[in-house]
Amino acid sequence: MMKETMMRKGPWTEEEDVQLAFYVDLFGDRRWDFIAKVSGLNRTGKSCRLRWVNYLHPGLKRGKMAPHEERLVLDLHNKWGNRWSRIARKLPGRTDNEIKNYWRTHMRKKAQERKKSNNNNTNTPVSPSFSSSSSSCNSSSSSSSTMAFGKTVSENKGRSFYDTGGMKHHNSETLEESSKVYSMDEIWKDIEDDTSTDPLWDFCPPAPVGYPNSMIWSIHDEELIMHQINNSF
DNA sequence: AAGGGATGCAACCGCACAACA
DNA sequence: ATGTTGTGCGGTTGCATCCCT
């Protein structure tokens, strides 16, 4: 039987962050349900984990993606599709969530640029705003296809507009050419063509995920520690 | 200066999978 | 072999801030 207690949701407060960090420091970044319980945070283990992984983890970089990171994301997405966590492992200090958000943002940007360039492709070229040149964009064969980005695309049953599917769809015949209302793959391919020629990303570091995995402790230890904690608060 | 749309990011949800009893 | 629990992942949403008119 699970007793239904109202779990807290929504943004984390600074106090909660401090508290979570304290307990993760004590118990390691595993056993999230346990941490959630003993910390007294009225959060689910899941929520605690997410907060730690995406925000509190000491190894995290913050701020804008560097150009080489952008390249890496593009290239790895081209290879692996929406395997965000996998991609994140190749970008130390970046989280899957961050990369996912980045991708979404830039897909949106790109989509809009494309839309613009389609609208007035007869004369004024669009100024590229993303990382490097995108001069070859308008060489794509999709110049006549209907662009259905933004809100309308959600009508496109189940596929979010930034979900190109990556690898998933490259070999798939489910995406019939004829049925494409819009083709992110095509668009992104164009972008890729511009960027992937650059071997810059080759430096690709050996994926140190950065989690301290040496936290070995027994249940017995847990209980002892718990006891101490309870006494100290 | 104000209002509205665009953007970026944090957080939640649902599902899948692995470990364990 | 099976059920339960914990964790991880990908997709989606909500909200605060920024920017433009």
GROMACS .gro file of C-alpha atoms (C1' of nucleotides) in nm:
model
  275
    1MET     CA    1   0.000   0.000   0.000
    2MET     CA    2   0.122   0.343  -0.088
    3LYS     CA    3   0.013   0.623   0.130
    4GLU     CA    4  -0.076   0.916  -0.086
    5THR     CA    5   0.109   1.218   0.036
    6MET     CA    6   0.099   1.536  -0.161
    7MET     CA    7   0.436   1.573  -0.324
    8ARG     CA    8   0.572   1.913  -0.397
    9LYS     CA    9   0.599   2.012  -0.759
   10GLY     CA   10   0.728   2.303  -0.954
   11PRO     CA   11   1.039   2.510  -0.927
   12TRP     CA   12   1.296   2.429  -0.665
   13THR     CA   13   1.384   2.678  -0.397
   14GLU     CA   14   1.736   2.756  -0.290
   15GLU     CA   15   1.678   2.583   0.041
   16GLU     CA   16   1.565   2.270  -0.132
   17ASP     CA   17   1.873   2.280  -0.352
   18VAL     CA   18   2.100   2.311  -0.053
   19GLN     CA   19   1.923   2.032   0.122
   20LEU     CA   20   1.935   1.802  -0.175
   21ALA     CA   21   2.301   1.874  -0.236
   22PHE     CA   22   2.372   1.795   0.124
   23TYR     CA   23   2.205   1.457   0.111
   24VAL     CA   24   2.353   1.366  -0.223
   25ASP     CA   25   2.688   1.446  -0.077
   26LEU     CA   26   2.612   1.211   0.208
   27PHE     CA   27   2.457   0.923   0.021
   28GLY     CA   28   2.578   0.959  -0.332
   29ASP     CA   29   2.374   1.019  -0.641
   30ARG     CA   30   2.193   0.689  -0.639
   31ARG     CA   31   1.898   0.565  -0.442
   32TRP     CA   32   1.689   0.869  -0.522
   33ASP     CA   33   1.379   0.747  -0.351
   34PHE     CA   34   1.575   0.699  -0.037
   35ILE     CA   35   1.729   1.044  -0.064
   36ALA     CA   36   1.391   1.194  -0.130
   37LYS     CA   37   1.258   1.033   0.183
   38VAL     CA   38   1.536   1.098   0.428
   39SER     CA   39   1.597   1.452   0.311
   40GLY     CA   40   1.252   1.554   0.413
   41LEU     CA   41   1.210   1.726   0.082
   42ASN     CA   42   0.857   1.667  -0.018
   43ARG     CA   43   0.968   1.558  -0.362
   44THR     CA   44   0.973   1.236  -0.552
   45GLY     CA   45   1.299   1.056  -0.606
   46LYS     CA   46   1.259   1.124  -0.970
   47SER     CA   47   1.230   1.491  -0.915
   48CYS     CA   48   1.537   1.492  -0.694
   49ARG     CA   49   1.739   1.306  -0.949
   50LEU     CA   50   1.636   1.540  -1.224
   51ARG     CA   51   1.722   1.844  -1.022
   52TRP     CA   52   2.061   1.703  -0.938
   53VAL     CA   53   2.146   1.583  -1.284
   54ASN     CA   54   2.027   1.890  -1.466
   55TYR     CA   55   2.112   2.164  -1.228
   56LEU     CA   56   2.303   2.086  -0.913
   57HIS     CA   57   2.567   1.850  -1.037
   58PRO     CA   58   2.906   2.014  -0.978
   59GLY     CA   59   3.043   1.909  -1.313
   60LEU     CA   60   2.789   2.102  -1.509
   61LYS     CA   61   2.884   2.376  -1.745
   62ARG     CA   62   2.646   2.659  -1.765
   63GLY     CA   63   2.589   2.913  -2.032
   64LYS     CA   64   2.598   2.912  -2.405
   65MET     CA   65   2.718   2.622  -2.610
   66ALA     CA   66   3.059   2.671  -2.762
   67PRO     CA   67   3.078   2.645  -3.140
   68HIS     CA   68   3.255   2.312  -3.122
   69GLU     CA   69   2.984   2.182  -2.894
   70GLU     CA   70   2.722   2.294  -3.140
   71ARG     CA   71   2.900   2.110  -3.415
   72LEU     CA   72   2.927   1.803  -3.204
   73VAL     CA   73   2.559   1.806  -3.125
   74LEU     CA   74   2.472   1.840  -3.490
   75ASP     CA   75   2.698   1.564  -3.593
   76LEU     CA   76   2.604   1.323  -3.320
   77HIS     CA   77   2.239   1.387  -3.376
   78ASN     CA   78   2.291   1.308  -3.737
   79LYS     CA   79   2.449   0.981  -3.632
   80TRP     CA   80   2.230   0.878  -3.345
   81GLY     CA   81   1.907   1.068  -3.373
   82ASN     CA   82   1.730   1.179  -3.058
   83ARG     CA   83   1.954   0.985  -2.826
   84TRP     CA   84   2.002   1.284  -2.605
   85SER     CA   85   2.166   1.113  -2.314
   86ARG     CA   86   2.408   0.942  -2.543
   87ILE     CA   87   2.492   1.267  -2.711
   88ALA     CA   88   2.527   1.432  -2.374
   89ARG     CA   89   2.789   1.181  -2.275
   90LYS     CA   90   3.008   1.314  -2.551
   91LEU     CA   91   2.970   1.665  -2.420
   92PRO     CA   92   3.111   1.676  -2.071
   93GLY     CA   93   2.926   1.914  -1.851
   94ARG     CA   94   2.619   1.924  -2.069
   95THR     CA   95   2.299   1.744  -1.985
   96ASP     CA   96   2.063   1.561  -2.212
   97ASN     CA   97   1.797   1.811  -2.120
   98GLU     CA   98   2.017   2.099  -2.218
   99ILE     CA   99   2.104   1.944  -2.549
  100LYS     CA  100   1.745   1.861  -2.615
  101ASN     CA  101   1.647   2.217  -2.547
  102TYR     CA  102   1.929   2.345  -2.759
  103TRP     CA  103   1.825   2.126  -3.046
  104ARG     CA  104   1.467   2.233  -3.019
  105THR     CA  105   1.560   2.598  -3.009
  106HIS     CA  106   1.781   2.577  -3.310
  107MET     CA  107   1.546   2.366  -3.507
  108ARG     CA  108   1.292   2.635  -3.449
  109LYS     CA  109   1.532   2.904  -3.558
  110LYS     CA  110   1.628   2.710  -3.863
  111ALA     CA  111   1.271   2.639  -3.946
  112GLN     CA  112   1.190   3.002  -3.936
  113GLU     CA  113   1.482   3.094  -4.149
  114ARG     CA  114   1.375   2.839  -4.400
  115LYS     CA  115   1.024   2.964  -4.390
  116LYS     CA  116   1.142   3.313  -4.457
  117SER     CA  117   1.367   3.209  -4.737
  118ASN     CA  118   1.086   3.014  -4.891
  119ASN     CA  119   0.856   3.308  -4.872
  120ASN     CA  120   1.087   3.541  -5.052
  121ASN     CA  121   1.329   3.312  -5.220
  122THR     CA  122   1.297   3.508  -5.539
  123ASN     CA  123   1.512   3.787  -5.414
  124THR     CA  124   1.650   3.864  -5.071
  125PRO     CA  125   1.857   3.588  -4.919
  126VAL     CA  126   1.815   3.517  -4.551
  127SER     CA  127   2.092   3.609  -4.322
  128PRO     CA  128   2.223   3.306  -4.142
  129SER     CA  129   2.218   3.341  -3.769
  130PHE     CA  130   2.330   3.002  -3.663
  131SER     CA  131   2.691   2.920  -3.584
  132SER     CA  132   2.835   2.926  -3.930
  133SER     CA  133   2.736   2.980  -4.285
  134SER     CA  134   2.421   2.827  -4.415
  135SER     CA  135   2.458   2.944  -4.764
  136SER     CA  136   2.367   2.615  -4.921
  137CYS     CA  137   2.033   2.601  -4.749
  138ASN     CA  138   1.837   2.728  -5.039
  139SER     CA  139   1.984   2.473  -5.269
  140SER     CA  140   1.756   2.216  -5.118
  141SER     CA  141   1.501   2.034  -5.320
  142SER     CA  142   1.232   2.120  -5.074
  143SER     CA  143   1.188   2.468  -5.202
  144SER     CA  144   0.841   2.391  -5.318
  145SER     CA  145   0.725   2.193  -5.020
  146THR     CA  146   0.480   2.335  -4.773
  147MET     CA  147   0.646   2.438  -4.454
  148ALA     CA  148   0.429   2.357  -4.160
  149PHE     CA  149   0.618   2.469  -3.857
  150GLY     CA  150   0.512   2.633  -3.540
  151LYS     CA  151   0.178   2.557  -3.395
  152THR     CA  152   0.024   2.406  -3.702
  153VAL     CA  153   0.273   2.129  -3.706
  154SER     CA  154   0.130   1.982  -3.393
  155GLU     CA  155  -0.158   1.875  -3.601
  156ASN     CA  156   0.084   1.643  -3.762
  157LYS     CA  157  -0.018   1.354  -3.538
  158GLY     CA  158   0.221   1.280  -3.263
  159ARG     CA  159   0.544   1.404  -3.401
  160SER     CA  160   0.680   1.709  -3.236
  161PHE     CA  161   0.822   1.950  -3.482
  162TYR     CA  162   1.174   1.917  -3.360
  163ASP     CA  163   1.169   1.544  -3.364
  164THR     CA  164   1.340   1.460  -3.683
  165GLY     CA  165   1.381   1.109  -3.568
  166GLY     CA  166   1.739   1.129  -3.674
  167MET     CA  167   1.875   0.783  -3.745
  168LYS     CA  168   1.546   0.626  -3.670
  169HIS     CA  169   1.405   0.750  -3.993
  170HIS     CA  170   1.703   0.739  -4.214
  171ASN     CA  171   1.648   0.378  -4.293
  172SER     CA  172   1.281   0.378  -4.251
  173GLU     CA  173   1.042   0.358  -4.534
  174THR     CA  174   0.758   0.471  -4.314
  175LEU     CA  175   0.837   0.823  -4.408
  176GLU     CA  176   0.717   0.814  -4.758
  177GLU     CA  177   0.842   1.095  -4.967
  178SER     CA  178   0.497   1.154  -5.094
  179SER     CA  179   0.348   1.197  -4.752
  180LYS     CA  180   0.588   1.461  -4.632
  181VAL     CA  181   0.414   1.780  -4.557
  182TYR     CA  182   0.736   1.909  -4.422
  183SER     CA  183   1.066   1.743  -4.391
  184MET     CA  184   1.285   1.831  -4.102
  185ASP     CA  185   1.524   1.566  -4.213
  186GLU     CA  186   1.573   1.740  -4.539
  187ILE     CA  187   1.611   2.075  -4.380
  188TRP     CA  188   1.848   1.952  -4.123
  189LYS     CA  189   2.039   1.763  -4.383
  190ASP     CA  190   2.099   2.092  -4.553
  191ILE     CA  191   2.233   2.237  -4.236
  192GLU     CA  192   2.443   1.931  -4.181
  193ASP     CA  193   2.588   1.960  -4.526
  194ASP     CA  194   2.715   2.298  -4.431
  195THR     CA  195   2.856   2.207  -4.099
  196SER     CA  196   2.955   1.845  -4.104
  197THR     CA  197   3.241   1.894  -4.343
  198ASP     CA  198   3.429   2.055  -4.065
  199PRO     CA  199   3.633   1.800  -3.871
  200LEU     CA  200   3.643   2.032  -3.576
  201TRP     CA  201   3.450   1.798  -3.356
  202ASP     CA  202   3.707   1.527  -3.393
  203PHE     CA  203   3.857   1.619  -3.064
  204CYS     CA  204   3.565   1.436  -2.907
  205PRO     CA  205   3.668   1.365  -2.549
  206PRO     CA  206   3.631   1.023  -2.388
  207ALA     CA  207   3.294   1.082  -2.235
  208PRO     CA  208   3.355   1.126  -1.869
  209VAL     CA  209   3.003   1.138  -1.750
  210GLY     CA  210   3.136   1.277  -1.431
  211TYR     CA  211   2.929   1.094  -1.184
  212PRO     CA  212   3.103   0.994  -0.868
  213ASN     CA  213   3.034   0.626  -0.886
  214SER     CA  214   3.249   0.523  -0.602
  215MET     CA  215   2.985   0.564  -0.342
  216ILE     CA  216   2.972   0.226  -0.185
  217TRP     CA  217   2.779   0.189   0.129
  218SER     CA  218   2.558  -0.060   0.292
  219ILE     CA  219   2.208  -0.036   0.423
  220HIS     CA  220   2.352  -0.066   0.765
  221ASP     CA  221   2.565   0.239   0.708
  222GLU     CA  222   2.265   0.418   0.577
  223GLU     CA  223   2.077   0.358   0.893
  224LEU     CA  224   2.363   0.472   1.105
  225ILE     CA  225   2.399   0.788   0.905
  226MET     CA  226   2.028   0.844   0.912
  227HIS     CA  227   2.034   0.819   1.282
  228GLN     CA  228   2.310   1.076   1.303
  229ILE     CA  229   2.130   1.309   1.070
  230ASN     CA  230   1.810   1.290   1.260
  231ASN     CA  231   1.995   1.371   1.574
  232SER     CA  232   2.177   1.662   1.424
  233PHE     CA  233   1.868   1.838   1.297
  234DA     C1'  234   0.579   5.274  -2.134
  235DA     C1'  235   0.289   4.892  -2.234
  236DG     C1'  236   0.137   4.490  -2.451
  237DG     C1'  237   0.199   4.081  -2.700
  238DG     C1'  238   0.467   3.740  -2.917
  239DA     C1'  239   0.906   3.479  -2.918
  240DT     C1'  240   1.252   3.243  -2.680
  241DG     C1'  241   1.501   2.971  -2.337
  242DC     C1'  242   1.501   2.676  -1.976
  243DA     C1'  243   1.341   2.404  -1.580
  244DA     C1'  244   1.050   2.055  -1.461
  245DC     C1'  245   0.697   1.693  -1.522
  246DC     C1'  246   0.505   1.274  -1.742
  247DG     C1'  247   0.490   0.828  -1.927
  248DC     C1'  248   0.728   0.447  -2.070
  249DA     C1'  249   1.102   0.103  -2.082
  250DC     C1'  250   1.437  -0.153  -1.873
  251DA     C1'  251   1.728  -0.362  -1.520
  252DA     C1'  252   1.797  -0.536  -1.068
  253DC     C1'  253   1.629  -0.776  -0.704
  254DA     C1'  254   1.331  -1.047  -0.393
  255DA     C1'  255   0.936  -1.725  -1.358
  256DT     C1'  256   0.716  -1.334  -1.193
  257DG     C1'  257   0.608  -0.914  -0.956
  258DT     C1'  258   0.796  -0.496  -0.758
  259DT     C1'  259   1.088  -0.114  -0.730
  260DG     C1'  260   1.423   0.213  -0.880
  261DT     C1'  261   1.640   0.449  -1.246
  262DG     C1'  262   1.703   0.648  -1.696
  263DC     C1'  263   1.536   0.837  -2.116
  264DG     C1'  264   1.274   1.098  -2.455
  265DG     C1'  265   0.886   1.392  -2.520
  266DT     C1'  266   0.617   1.769  -2.368
  267DT     C1'  267   0.461   2.161  -2.105
  268DG     C1'  268   0.465   2.579  -1.828
  269DC     C1'  269   0.660   2.989  -1.702
  270DA     C1'  270   0.984   3.373  -1.670
  271DT     C1'  271   1.235   3.677  -1.943
  272DC     C1'  272   1.349   3.911  -2.362
  273DC     C1'  273   1.248   4.166  -2.761
  274DC     C1'  274   0.988   4.410  -3.083
  275DT     C1'  275   0.625   4.718  -3.220
   0.00000   0.00000   0.00000
